[in-house]
Short mmCIF file of C-alpha atoms and ligand atoms in Angstrom, two decimals:
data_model
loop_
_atom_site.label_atom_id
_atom_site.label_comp_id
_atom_site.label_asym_id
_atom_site.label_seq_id
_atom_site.Cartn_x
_atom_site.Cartn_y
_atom_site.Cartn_z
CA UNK A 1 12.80 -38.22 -14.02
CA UNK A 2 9.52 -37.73 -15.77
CA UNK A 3 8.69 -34.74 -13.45
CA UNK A 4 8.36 -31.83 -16.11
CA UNK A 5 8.92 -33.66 -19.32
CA UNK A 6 6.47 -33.57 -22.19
CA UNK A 7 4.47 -36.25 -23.99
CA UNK A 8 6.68 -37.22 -26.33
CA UNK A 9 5.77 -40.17 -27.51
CA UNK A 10 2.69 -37.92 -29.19
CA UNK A 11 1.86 -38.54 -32.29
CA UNK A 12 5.19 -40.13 -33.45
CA UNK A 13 4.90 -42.59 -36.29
CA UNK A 14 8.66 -43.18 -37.39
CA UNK A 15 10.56 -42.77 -34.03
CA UNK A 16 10.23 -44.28 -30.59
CA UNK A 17 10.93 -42.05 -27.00
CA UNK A 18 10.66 -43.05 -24.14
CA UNK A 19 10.41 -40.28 -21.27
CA UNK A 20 14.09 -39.50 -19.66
CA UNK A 21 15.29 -41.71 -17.72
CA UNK A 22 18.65 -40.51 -15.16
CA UNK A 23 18.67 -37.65 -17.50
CA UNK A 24 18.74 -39.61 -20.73
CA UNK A 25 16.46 -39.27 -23.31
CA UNK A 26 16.38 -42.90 -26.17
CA UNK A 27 15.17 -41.97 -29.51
CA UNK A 28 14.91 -45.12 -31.75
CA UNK A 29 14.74 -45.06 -35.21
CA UNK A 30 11.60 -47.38 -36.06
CA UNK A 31 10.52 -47.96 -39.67
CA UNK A 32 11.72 -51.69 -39.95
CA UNK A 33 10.15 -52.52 -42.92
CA UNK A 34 11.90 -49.77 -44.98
CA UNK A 35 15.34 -50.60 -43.11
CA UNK A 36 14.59 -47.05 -40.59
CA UNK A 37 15.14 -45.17 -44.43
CA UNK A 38 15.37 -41.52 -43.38
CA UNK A 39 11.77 -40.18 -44.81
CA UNK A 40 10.88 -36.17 -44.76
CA UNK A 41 8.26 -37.10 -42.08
CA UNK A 42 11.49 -39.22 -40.09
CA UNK A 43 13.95 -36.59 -40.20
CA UNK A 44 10.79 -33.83 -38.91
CA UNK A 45 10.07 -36.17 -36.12
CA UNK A 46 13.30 -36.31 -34.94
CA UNK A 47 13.54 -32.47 -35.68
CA UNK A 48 10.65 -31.80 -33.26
CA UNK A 49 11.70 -34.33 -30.49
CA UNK A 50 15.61 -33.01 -30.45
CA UNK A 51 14.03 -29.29 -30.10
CA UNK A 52 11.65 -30.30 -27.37
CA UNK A 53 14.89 -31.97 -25.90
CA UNK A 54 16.74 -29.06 -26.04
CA UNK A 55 13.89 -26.98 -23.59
CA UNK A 56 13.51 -30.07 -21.46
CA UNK A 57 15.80 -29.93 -18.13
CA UNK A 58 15.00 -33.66 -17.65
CA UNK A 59 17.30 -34.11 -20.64
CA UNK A 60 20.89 -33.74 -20.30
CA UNK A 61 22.29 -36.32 -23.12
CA UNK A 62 20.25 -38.30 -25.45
CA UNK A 63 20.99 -41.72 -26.57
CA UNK A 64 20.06 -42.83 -30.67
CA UNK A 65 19.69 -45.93 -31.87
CA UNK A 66 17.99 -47.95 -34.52
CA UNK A 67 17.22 -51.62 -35.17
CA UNK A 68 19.24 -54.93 -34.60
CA UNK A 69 20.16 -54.90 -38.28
CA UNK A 70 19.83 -52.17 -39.51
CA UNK A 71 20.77 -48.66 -37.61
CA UNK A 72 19.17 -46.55 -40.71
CA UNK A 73 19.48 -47.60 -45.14
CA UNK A 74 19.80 -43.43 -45.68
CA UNK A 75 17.55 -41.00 -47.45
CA UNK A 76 13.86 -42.78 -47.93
CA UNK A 77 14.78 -43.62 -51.87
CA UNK A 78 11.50 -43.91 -53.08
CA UNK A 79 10.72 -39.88 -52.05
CA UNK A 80 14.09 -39.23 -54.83
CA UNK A 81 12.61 -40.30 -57.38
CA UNK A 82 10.27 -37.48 -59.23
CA UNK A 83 12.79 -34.99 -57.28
CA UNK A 84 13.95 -31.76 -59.25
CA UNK A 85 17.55 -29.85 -58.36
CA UNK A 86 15.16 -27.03 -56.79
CA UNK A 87 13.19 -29.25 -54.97
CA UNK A 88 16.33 -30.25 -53.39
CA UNK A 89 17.09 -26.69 -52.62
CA UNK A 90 13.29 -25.68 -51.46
CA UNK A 91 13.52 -29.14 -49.71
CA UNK A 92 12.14 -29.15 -45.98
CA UNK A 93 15.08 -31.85 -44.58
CA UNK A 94 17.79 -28.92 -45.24
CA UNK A 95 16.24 -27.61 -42.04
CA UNK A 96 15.49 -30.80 -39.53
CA UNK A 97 19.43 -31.90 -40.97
CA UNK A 98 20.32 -28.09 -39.30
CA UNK A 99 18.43 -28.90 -36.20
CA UNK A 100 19.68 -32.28 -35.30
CA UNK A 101 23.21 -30.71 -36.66
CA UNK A 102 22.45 -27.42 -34.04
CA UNK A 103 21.21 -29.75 -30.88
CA UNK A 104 23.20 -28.34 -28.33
CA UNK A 105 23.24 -31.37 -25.75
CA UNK A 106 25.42 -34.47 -26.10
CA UNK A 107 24.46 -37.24 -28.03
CA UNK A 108 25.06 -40.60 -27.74
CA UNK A 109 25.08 -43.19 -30.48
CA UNK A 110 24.49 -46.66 -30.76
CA UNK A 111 24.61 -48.64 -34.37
CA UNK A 112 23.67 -52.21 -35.01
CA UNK A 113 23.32 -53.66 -38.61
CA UNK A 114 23.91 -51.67 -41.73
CA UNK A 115 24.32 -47.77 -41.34
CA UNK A 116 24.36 -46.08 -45.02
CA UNK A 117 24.32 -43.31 -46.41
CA UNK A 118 21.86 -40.51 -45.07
CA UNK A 119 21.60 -43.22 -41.71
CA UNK A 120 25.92 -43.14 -41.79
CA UNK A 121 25.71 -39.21 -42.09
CA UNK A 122 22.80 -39.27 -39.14
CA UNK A 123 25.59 -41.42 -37.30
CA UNK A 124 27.94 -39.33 -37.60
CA UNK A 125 25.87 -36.37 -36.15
CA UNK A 126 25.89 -37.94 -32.99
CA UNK A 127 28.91 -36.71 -30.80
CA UNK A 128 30.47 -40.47 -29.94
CA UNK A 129 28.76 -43.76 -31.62
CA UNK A 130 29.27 -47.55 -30.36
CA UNK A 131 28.68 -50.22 -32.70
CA UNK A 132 28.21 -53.74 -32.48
CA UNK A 133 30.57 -56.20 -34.43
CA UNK A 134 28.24 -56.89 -37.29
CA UNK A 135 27.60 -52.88 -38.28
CA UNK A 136 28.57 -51.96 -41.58
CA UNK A 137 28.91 -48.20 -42.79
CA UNK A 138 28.95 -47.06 -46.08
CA UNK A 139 28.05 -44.25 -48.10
CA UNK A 140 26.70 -45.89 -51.43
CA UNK A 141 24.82 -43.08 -52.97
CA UNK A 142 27.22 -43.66 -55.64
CA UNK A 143 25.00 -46.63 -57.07
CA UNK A 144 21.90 -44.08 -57.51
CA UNK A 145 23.95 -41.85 -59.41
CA UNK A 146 24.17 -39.03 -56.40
CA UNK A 147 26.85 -37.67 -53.60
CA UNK A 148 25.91 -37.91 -50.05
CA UNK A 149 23.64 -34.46 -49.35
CA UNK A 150 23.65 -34.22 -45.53
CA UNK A 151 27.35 -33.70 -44.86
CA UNK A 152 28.83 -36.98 -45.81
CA UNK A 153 31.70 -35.58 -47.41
CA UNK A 154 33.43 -33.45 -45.22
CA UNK A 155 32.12 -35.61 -41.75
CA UNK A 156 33.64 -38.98 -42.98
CA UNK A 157 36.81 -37.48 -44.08
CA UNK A 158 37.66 -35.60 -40.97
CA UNK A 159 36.94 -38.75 -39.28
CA UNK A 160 38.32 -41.49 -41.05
CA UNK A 161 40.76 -39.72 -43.88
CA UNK A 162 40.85 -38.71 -47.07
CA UNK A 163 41.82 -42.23 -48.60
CA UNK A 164 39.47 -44.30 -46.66
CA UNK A 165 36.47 -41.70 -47.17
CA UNK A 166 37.51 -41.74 -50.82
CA UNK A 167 36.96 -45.24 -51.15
CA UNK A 168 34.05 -45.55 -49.24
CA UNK A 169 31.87 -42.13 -51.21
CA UNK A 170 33.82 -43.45 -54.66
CA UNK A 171 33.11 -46.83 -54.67
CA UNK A 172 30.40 -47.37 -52.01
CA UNK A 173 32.02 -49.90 -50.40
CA UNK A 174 31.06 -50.51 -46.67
CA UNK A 175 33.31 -50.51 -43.87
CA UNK A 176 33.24 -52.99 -40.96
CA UNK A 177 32.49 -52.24 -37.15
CA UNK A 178 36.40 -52.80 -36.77
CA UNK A 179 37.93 -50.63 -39.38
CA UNK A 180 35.64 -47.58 -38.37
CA UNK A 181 37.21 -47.74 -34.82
CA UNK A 182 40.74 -48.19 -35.99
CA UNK A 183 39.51 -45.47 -37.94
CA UNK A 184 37.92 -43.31 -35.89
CA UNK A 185 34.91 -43.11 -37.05
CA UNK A 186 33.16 -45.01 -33.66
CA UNK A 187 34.55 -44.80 -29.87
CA UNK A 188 34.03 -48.60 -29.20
CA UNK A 189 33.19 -51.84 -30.90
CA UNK A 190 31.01 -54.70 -28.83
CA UNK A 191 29.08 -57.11 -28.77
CA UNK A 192 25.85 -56.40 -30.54
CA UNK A 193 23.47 -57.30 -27.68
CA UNK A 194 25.97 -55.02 -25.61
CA UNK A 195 25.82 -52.08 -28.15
CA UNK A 196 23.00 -50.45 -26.38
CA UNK A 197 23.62 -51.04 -23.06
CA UNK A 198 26.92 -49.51 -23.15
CA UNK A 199 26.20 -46.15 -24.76
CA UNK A 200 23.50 -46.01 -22.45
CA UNK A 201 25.78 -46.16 -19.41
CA UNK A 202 27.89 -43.65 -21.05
CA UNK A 203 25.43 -41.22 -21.49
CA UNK A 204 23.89 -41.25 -18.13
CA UNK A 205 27.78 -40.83 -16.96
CA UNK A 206 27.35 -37.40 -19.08
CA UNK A 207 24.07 -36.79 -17.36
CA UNK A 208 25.86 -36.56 -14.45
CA UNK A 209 28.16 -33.78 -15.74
CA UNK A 210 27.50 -30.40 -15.10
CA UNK A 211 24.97 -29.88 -18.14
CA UNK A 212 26.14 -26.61 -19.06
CA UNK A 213 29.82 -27.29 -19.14
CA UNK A 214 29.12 -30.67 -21.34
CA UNK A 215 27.29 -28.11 -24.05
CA UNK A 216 30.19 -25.96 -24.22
CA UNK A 217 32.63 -29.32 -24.25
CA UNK A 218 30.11 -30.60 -27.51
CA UNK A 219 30.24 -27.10 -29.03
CA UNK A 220 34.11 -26.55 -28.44
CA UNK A 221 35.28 -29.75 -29.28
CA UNK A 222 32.76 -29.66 -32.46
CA UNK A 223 34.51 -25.95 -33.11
CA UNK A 224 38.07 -27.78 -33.95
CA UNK A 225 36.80 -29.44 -37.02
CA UNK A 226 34.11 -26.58 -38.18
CA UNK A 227 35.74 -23.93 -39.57
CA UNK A 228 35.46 -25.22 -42.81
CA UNK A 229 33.38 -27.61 -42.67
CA UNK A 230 29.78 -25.31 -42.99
CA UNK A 231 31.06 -24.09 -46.37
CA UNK A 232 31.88 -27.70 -47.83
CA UNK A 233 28.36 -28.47 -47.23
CA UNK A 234 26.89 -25.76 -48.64
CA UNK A 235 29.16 -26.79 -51.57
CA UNK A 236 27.95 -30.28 -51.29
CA UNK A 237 24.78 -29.46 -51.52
CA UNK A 238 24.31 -27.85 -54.34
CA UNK A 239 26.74 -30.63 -56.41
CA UNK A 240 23.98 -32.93 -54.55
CA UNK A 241 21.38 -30.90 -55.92
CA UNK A 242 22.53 -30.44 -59.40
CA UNK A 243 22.69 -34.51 -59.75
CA UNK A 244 18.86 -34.45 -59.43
CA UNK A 245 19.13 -33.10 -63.29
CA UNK A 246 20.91 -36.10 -64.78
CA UNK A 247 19.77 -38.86 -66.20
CA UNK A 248 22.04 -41.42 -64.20
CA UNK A 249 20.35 -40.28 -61.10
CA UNK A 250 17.07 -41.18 -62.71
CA UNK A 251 18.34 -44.63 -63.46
CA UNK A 252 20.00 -45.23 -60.07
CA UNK A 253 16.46 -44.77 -58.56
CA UNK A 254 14.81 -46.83 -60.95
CA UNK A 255 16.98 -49.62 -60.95
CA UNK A 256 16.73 -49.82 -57.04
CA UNK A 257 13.55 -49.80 -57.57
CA UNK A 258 12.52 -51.64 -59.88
CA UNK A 259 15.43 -54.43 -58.00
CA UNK A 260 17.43 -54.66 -61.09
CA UNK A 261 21.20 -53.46 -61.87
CA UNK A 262 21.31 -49.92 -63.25
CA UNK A 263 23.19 -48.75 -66.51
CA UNK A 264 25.09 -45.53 -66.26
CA UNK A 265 25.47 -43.71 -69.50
CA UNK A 266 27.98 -40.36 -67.39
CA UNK A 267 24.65 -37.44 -68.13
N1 LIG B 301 14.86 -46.03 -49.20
C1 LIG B 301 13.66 -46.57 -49.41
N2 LIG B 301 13.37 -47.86 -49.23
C2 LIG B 301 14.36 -48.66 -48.82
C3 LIG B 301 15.67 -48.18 -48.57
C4 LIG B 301 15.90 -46.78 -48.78
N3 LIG B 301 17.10 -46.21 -48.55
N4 LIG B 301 16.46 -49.19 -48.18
C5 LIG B 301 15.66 -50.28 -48.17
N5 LIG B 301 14.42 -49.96 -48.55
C6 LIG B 301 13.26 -50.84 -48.69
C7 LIG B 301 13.40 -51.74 -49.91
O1 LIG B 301 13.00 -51.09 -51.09
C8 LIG B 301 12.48 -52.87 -49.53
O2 LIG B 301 11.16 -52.49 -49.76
P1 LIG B 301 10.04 -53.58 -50.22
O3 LIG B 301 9.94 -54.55 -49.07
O4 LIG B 301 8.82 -52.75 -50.40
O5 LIG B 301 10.57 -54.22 -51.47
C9 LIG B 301 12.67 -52.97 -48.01
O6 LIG B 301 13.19 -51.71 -47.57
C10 LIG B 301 13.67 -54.04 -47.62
O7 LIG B 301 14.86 -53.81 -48.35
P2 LIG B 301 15.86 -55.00 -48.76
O8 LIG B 301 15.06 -56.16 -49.24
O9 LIG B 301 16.89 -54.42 -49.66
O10 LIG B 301 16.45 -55.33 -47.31
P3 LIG B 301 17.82 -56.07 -46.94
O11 LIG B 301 17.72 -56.32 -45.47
O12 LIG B 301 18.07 -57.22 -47.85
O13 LIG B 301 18.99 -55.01 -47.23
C11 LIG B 301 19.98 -52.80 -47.09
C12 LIG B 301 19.11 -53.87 -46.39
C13 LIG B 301 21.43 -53.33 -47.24
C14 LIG B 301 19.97 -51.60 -46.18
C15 LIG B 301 19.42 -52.51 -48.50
O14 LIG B 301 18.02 -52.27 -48.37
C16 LIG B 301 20.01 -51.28 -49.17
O15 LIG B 301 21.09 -51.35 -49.73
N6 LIG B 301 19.29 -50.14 -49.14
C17 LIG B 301 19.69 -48.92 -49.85
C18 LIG B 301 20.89 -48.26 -49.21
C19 LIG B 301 21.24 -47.00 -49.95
O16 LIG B 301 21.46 -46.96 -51.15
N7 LIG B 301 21.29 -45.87 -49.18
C20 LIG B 301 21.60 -44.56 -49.71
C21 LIG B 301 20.32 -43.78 -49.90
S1 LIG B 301 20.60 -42.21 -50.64
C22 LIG B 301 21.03 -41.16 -49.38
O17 LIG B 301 21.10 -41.56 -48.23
C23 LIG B 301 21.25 -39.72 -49.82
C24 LIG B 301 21.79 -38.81 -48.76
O18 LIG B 301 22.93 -38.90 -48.36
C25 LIG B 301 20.99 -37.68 -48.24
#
């Protein structure tokens, strides 16, 4: 189905697409030797690629994945660390985080390894995830001294519950494959060779739908959970924000940084 489609595997240097295949476009997450971490130039890539998507009749559902062990480690730690509370607010990702958020076609996700923090909240953006046995998810920006800044929040805990999100964004504790489908976080656990495969043969099964009615099923079924959900970011946000001013943020960074345990001194 490459009939119309656009390059767009130009100029990429963080993602991987392949052309649509059946009416499927695969985006893959590919910057294995920082564990996929969720750069500026990551999250524009995948930005650009979703909004090409969206004008692209070849494309009907897209499928995202990442690596075999790790789906995505979250926001790219090492751009943190000089980073200001305005810089978070003047920050560039606020808008390719609206864009992926906005895609209007399904999307189909598919999580091996470890899936934290910006990766979980990238995760959850996608409309139904599989995940093979040995995923983990977990929102640890706790241990830097920060909240979760891309929805994390209010995403988690209307899908897995206030206690369990609790304990996950409190203590940064990961959750197994398992627990997130008896939690509801994922649609199916598998076998990790399996994991792509089978969201791939879901999403050409949505291909097949009529495209316009599957938008409207993404945007009502999205609708149930939204009313206040765009308000709790924009609260999150700027508590994420205003932790870019304390010292224990500064710290966190460091420590992961410098691969030593940090010391939290609560300013
Ligand atoms: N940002 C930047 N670099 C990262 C990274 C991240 N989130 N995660 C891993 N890396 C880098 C490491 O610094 C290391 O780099 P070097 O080779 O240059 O030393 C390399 O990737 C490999 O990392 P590890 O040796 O730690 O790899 P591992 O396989 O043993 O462990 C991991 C993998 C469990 C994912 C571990 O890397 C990890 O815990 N990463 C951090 C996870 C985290 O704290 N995420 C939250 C980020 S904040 C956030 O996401 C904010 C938000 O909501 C918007």
């Amino acid at each position: 189905m490459t009939r119309e489609s656009p390059p767009y595997l130009a100029g990429l240097e963080d993602i991987l697409v392949g052309q649509p295949e059946d009416f499927v476009l695969t985006i893959r997450l590919n910057r294995p030797k920082a564990r996929n971490a969720l750069r500026t130039q990551l999250l524009k890539e995948l930005a650009d690629v979703l909004a090409q998507a969206s004008n692209d009749d070849d494309v009907r559902c897209v499928l995202l994945t990442g690596g075999e062990k790790v789906f995505a480690a979250g926001a790219d730690i090492t751009e943190m660390k000089d980073k200001s509370p305005v810089d978070v607010i003047n920050d560039p990702r606020g808008h390719y985080w609206a864009a992926i958020r906005d895609f209007a076609k399904p999307i189909v996700g598919a999580v091996n390894g470890f899936c934290l923090g910006g990766g979980n909240e990238l995760a959850m953006h996608c409309d139904i995830l599989f995940a093979g046995n040995t995923a983990q998810f977990g929102q640890p920006e706790i241990n830097l001294g920060i909240i979760p800044g891309a929805g994390g929040t209010q995403r988690l805990t209307q899908m897995v519950g206030k206690s369990k999100a609790m304990r996950m964004v409190l203590s940064g504790e990961f959750m197994s494959a398992t627990e997130a489908e008896k939690a509801g976080l994922i649609a199916e656990v598998c076998e990790p060779e399996l994991t792509i495969d089978k969201a791939l043969t879901l999403a050409k099964k949505i291909a097949k739908k009529p495209p316009l009615a599957a938008r409207l099923a993404k945007e009502s079924v999205l609708n149930a959970a939204d009313t206040l959900l765009s308000d709790g970011i924009k609260a999150e946000r700027k508590s994420f924000a205003t932790l870019f001013a304390s010292s224990d943020k500064q710290e966190g960074v460091s420590a992961f940084m410098e691969k030593r345990k940090p010391t939290f001194k609560g300013h």
